[in-house]
XYZ file of C-alpha atoms in Angstrom:
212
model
C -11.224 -13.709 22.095
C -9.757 -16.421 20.339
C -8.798 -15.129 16.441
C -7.647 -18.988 15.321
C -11.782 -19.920 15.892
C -12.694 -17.689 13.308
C -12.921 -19.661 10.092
C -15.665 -20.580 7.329
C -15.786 -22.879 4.163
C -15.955 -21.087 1.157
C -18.309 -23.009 -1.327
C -20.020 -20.603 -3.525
C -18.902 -21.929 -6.645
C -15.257 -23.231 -8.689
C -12.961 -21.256 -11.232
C -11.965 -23.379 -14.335
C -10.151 -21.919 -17.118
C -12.199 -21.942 -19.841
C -14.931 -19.720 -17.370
C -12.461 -17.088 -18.235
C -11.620 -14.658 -20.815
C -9.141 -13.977 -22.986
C -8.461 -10.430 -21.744
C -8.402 -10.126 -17.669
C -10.214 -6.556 -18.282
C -12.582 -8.151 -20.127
C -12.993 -11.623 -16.909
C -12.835 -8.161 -14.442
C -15.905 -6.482 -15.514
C -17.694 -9.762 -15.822
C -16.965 -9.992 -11.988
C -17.603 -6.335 -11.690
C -21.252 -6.617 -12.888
C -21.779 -10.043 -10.957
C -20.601 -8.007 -7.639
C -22.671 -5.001 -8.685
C -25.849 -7.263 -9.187
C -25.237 -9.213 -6.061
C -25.806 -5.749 -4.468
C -22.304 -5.958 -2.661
C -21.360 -2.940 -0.745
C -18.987 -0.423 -2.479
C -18.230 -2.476 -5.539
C -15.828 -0.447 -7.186
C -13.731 -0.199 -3.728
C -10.223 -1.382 -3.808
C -6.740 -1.400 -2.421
C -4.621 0.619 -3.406
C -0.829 0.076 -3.014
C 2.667 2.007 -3.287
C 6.069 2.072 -1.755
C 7.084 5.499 0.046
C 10.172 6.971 0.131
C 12.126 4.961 3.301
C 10.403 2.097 1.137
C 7.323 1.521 3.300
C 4.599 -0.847 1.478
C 1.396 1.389 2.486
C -1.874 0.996 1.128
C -5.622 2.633 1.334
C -8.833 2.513 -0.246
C -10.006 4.073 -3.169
C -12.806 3.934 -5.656
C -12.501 2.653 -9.411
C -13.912 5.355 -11.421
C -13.287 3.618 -14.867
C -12.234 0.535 -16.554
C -11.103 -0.191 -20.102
C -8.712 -2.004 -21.837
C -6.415 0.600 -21.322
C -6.356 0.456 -17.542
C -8.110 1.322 -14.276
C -8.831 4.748 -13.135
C -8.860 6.611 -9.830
C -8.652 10.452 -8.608
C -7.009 11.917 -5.840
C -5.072 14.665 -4.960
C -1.345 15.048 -6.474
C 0.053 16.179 -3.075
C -1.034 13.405 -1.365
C 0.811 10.462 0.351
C -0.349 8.354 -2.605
C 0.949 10.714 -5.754
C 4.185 11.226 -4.203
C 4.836 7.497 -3.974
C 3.837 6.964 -7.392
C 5.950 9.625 -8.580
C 9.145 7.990 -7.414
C 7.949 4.543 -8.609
C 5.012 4.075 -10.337
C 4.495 0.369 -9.839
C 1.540 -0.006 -8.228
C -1.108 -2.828 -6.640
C -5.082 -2.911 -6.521
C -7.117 -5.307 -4.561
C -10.506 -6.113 -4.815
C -11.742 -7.836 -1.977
C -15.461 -9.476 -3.095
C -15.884 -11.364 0.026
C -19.722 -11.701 0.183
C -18.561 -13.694 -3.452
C -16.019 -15.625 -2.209
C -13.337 -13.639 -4.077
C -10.668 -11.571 -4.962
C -8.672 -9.746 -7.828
C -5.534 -8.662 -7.750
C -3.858 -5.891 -10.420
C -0.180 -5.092 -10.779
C 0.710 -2.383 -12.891
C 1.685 1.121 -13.923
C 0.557 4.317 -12.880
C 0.426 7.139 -14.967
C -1.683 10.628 -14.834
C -4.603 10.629 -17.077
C -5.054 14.155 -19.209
C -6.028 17.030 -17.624
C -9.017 17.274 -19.892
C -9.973 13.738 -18.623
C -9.687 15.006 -15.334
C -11.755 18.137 -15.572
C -14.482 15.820 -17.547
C -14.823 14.192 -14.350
C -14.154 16.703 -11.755
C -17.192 18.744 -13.355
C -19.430 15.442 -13.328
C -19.131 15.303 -9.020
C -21.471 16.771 -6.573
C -20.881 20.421 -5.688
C -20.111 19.522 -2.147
C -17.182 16.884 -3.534
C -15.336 19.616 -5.481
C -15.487 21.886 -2.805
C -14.031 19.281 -0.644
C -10.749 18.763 -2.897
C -10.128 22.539 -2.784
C -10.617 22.207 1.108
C -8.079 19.425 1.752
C -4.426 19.580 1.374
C -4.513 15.780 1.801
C -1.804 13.759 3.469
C -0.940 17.154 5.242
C -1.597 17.135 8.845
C -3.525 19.197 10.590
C -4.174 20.097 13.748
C -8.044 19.840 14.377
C -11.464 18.913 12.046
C -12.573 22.112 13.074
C -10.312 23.797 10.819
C -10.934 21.645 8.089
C -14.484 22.546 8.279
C -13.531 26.146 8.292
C -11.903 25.869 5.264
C -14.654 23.896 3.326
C -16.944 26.866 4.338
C -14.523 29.235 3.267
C -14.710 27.897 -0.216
C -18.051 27.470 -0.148
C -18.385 31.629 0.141
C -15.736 32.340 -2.579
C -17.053 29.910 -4.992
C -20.921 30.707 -4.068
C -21.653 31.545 -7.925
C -21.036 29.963 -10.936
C -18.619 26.831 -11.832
C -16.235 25.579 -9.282
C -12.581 25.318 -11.086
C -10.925 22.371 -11.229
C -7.761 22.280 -8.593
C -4.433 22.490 -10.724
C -2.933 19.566 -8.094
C -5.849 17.695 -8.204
C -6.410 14.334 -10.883
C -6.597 11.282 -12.220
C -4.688 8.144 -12.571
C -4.640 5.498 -15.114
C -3.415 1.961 -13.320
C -2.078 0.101 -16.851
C -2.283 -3.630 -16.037
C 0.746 -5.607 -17.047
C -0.479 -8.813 -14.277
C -3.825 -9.808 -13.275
C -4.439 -12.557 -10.525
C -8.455 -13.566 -10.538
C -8.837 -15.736 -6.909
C -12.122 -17.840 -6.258
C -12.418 -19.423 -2.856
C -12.642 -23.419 -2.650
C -13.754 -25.973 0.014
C -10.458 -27.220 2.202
C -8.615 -23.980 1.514
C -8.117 -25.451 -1.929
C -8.955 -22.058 -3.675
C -8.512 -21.853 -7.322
C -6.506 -18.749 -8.507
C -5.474 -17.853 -12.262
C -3.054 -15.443 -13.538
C -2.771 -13.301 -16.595
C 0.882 -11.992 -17.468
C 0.958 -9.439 -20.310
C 3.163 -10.681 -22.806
C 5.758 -8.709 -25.170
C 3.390 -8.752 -27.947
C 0.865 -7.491 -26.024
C -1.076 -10.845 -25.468
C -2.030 -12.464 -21.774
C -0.462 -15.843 -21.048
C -2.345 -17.379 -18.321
C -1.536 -19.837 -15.377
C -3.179 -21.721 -12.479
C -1.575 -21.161 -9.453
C -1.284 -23.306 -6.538
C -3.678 -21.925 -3.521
């Protein structure tokens, strides 16, 4: 198979700067709805990426579970591969990859945990099966077959057979707090049309067109 054949224009449509906003939150869930309404798979998925500890760039997908002005938020568990990365430096990268639109955001940014009462609002708003599931896993941790995975979801399932299922004390959110947004549109020739948002001291955006 022959990789360097694989190629398409992308014409769906320019990026000029006054089609954005004045806040990138603001441009973002203007994109987010468009994507949502253009019934692309897994909207809110996106690319998460840290640094580990022998300084490894690593990255995985995750699912937006919130977006304000104050940042972008995520939940995972604070043992994982991910929360241990972000402990030591909390600089962190999402992607959105809209390719069915023709485009892409990027956000750079800090990570910081969200409250624990946040996190128990949500954790009580999942399925059943979904809390059960971040008591089972001890994620990032290997183990040594599913089956014992599955052993210890129905485990849980037993002990926690009546009433409210507690909320994990390792288990949480993050708040990604944007300090760089890049908002990437795909044009004919490879001549794409990207704009950048950099937070400024006073806590307005400056924004730039980059070169594609």
């Amino acid at each position: 198979m022959n990789y360097e054949e694989f190629r398409r224009e992308y014409l769906a449509g320019g990026l000029e700067r006054d089609m954005l906003a004045e806040c990138p939150v603001a441009q973002f869930e203007r994109w987010l709805q468009q994507a949502v309404e253009g019934n692309i798979p897994d909207p809110t998925a996106m690319v998460l990426a840290t640094v580990d500890d022998e300084g490894f760039p690593w990255q995985r997908i995750v699912l937006l579970k919130g977006v304000a002005a104050s940042g972008f938020v995520f939940y995972t568990n604070y043992g994982s591969a991910k929360a241990k990365a972000i402990a030591r430096d909390s600089r962190v990268s999402l992607l959105f990859p809209w390719n069915m639109l023709e485009r892409q955001v990027i956000v750079g940014g800090r990570a910081e945990k969200m409250s624990a009462a946040e996190s128990a609002r949500y954790f009580l708003s999942r399925p059943r099966d979904s809390q059960l599931a971040a008591w089972a896993s001890r994620q990032s941790r290997p183990i040594s077959a599913r089956q014992l995975l599955e052993a210890q979801m129905g485990s849980l399932r037993a002990k926690f057979a009546r009433g409210e299922i507690p909320v994990p004390d390792f288990w949480g959110g993050y708040r990604i707090i944007p300090e760089r947004m890049e908002f990437w549109q795909g044009g004919a020739h490879r001549l794409h049309d990207r704009f950048r948002y950099y937070l400024e001291a006073d806590g307005s955006w400056r924004v730039e067109r980059l070169q594609p």
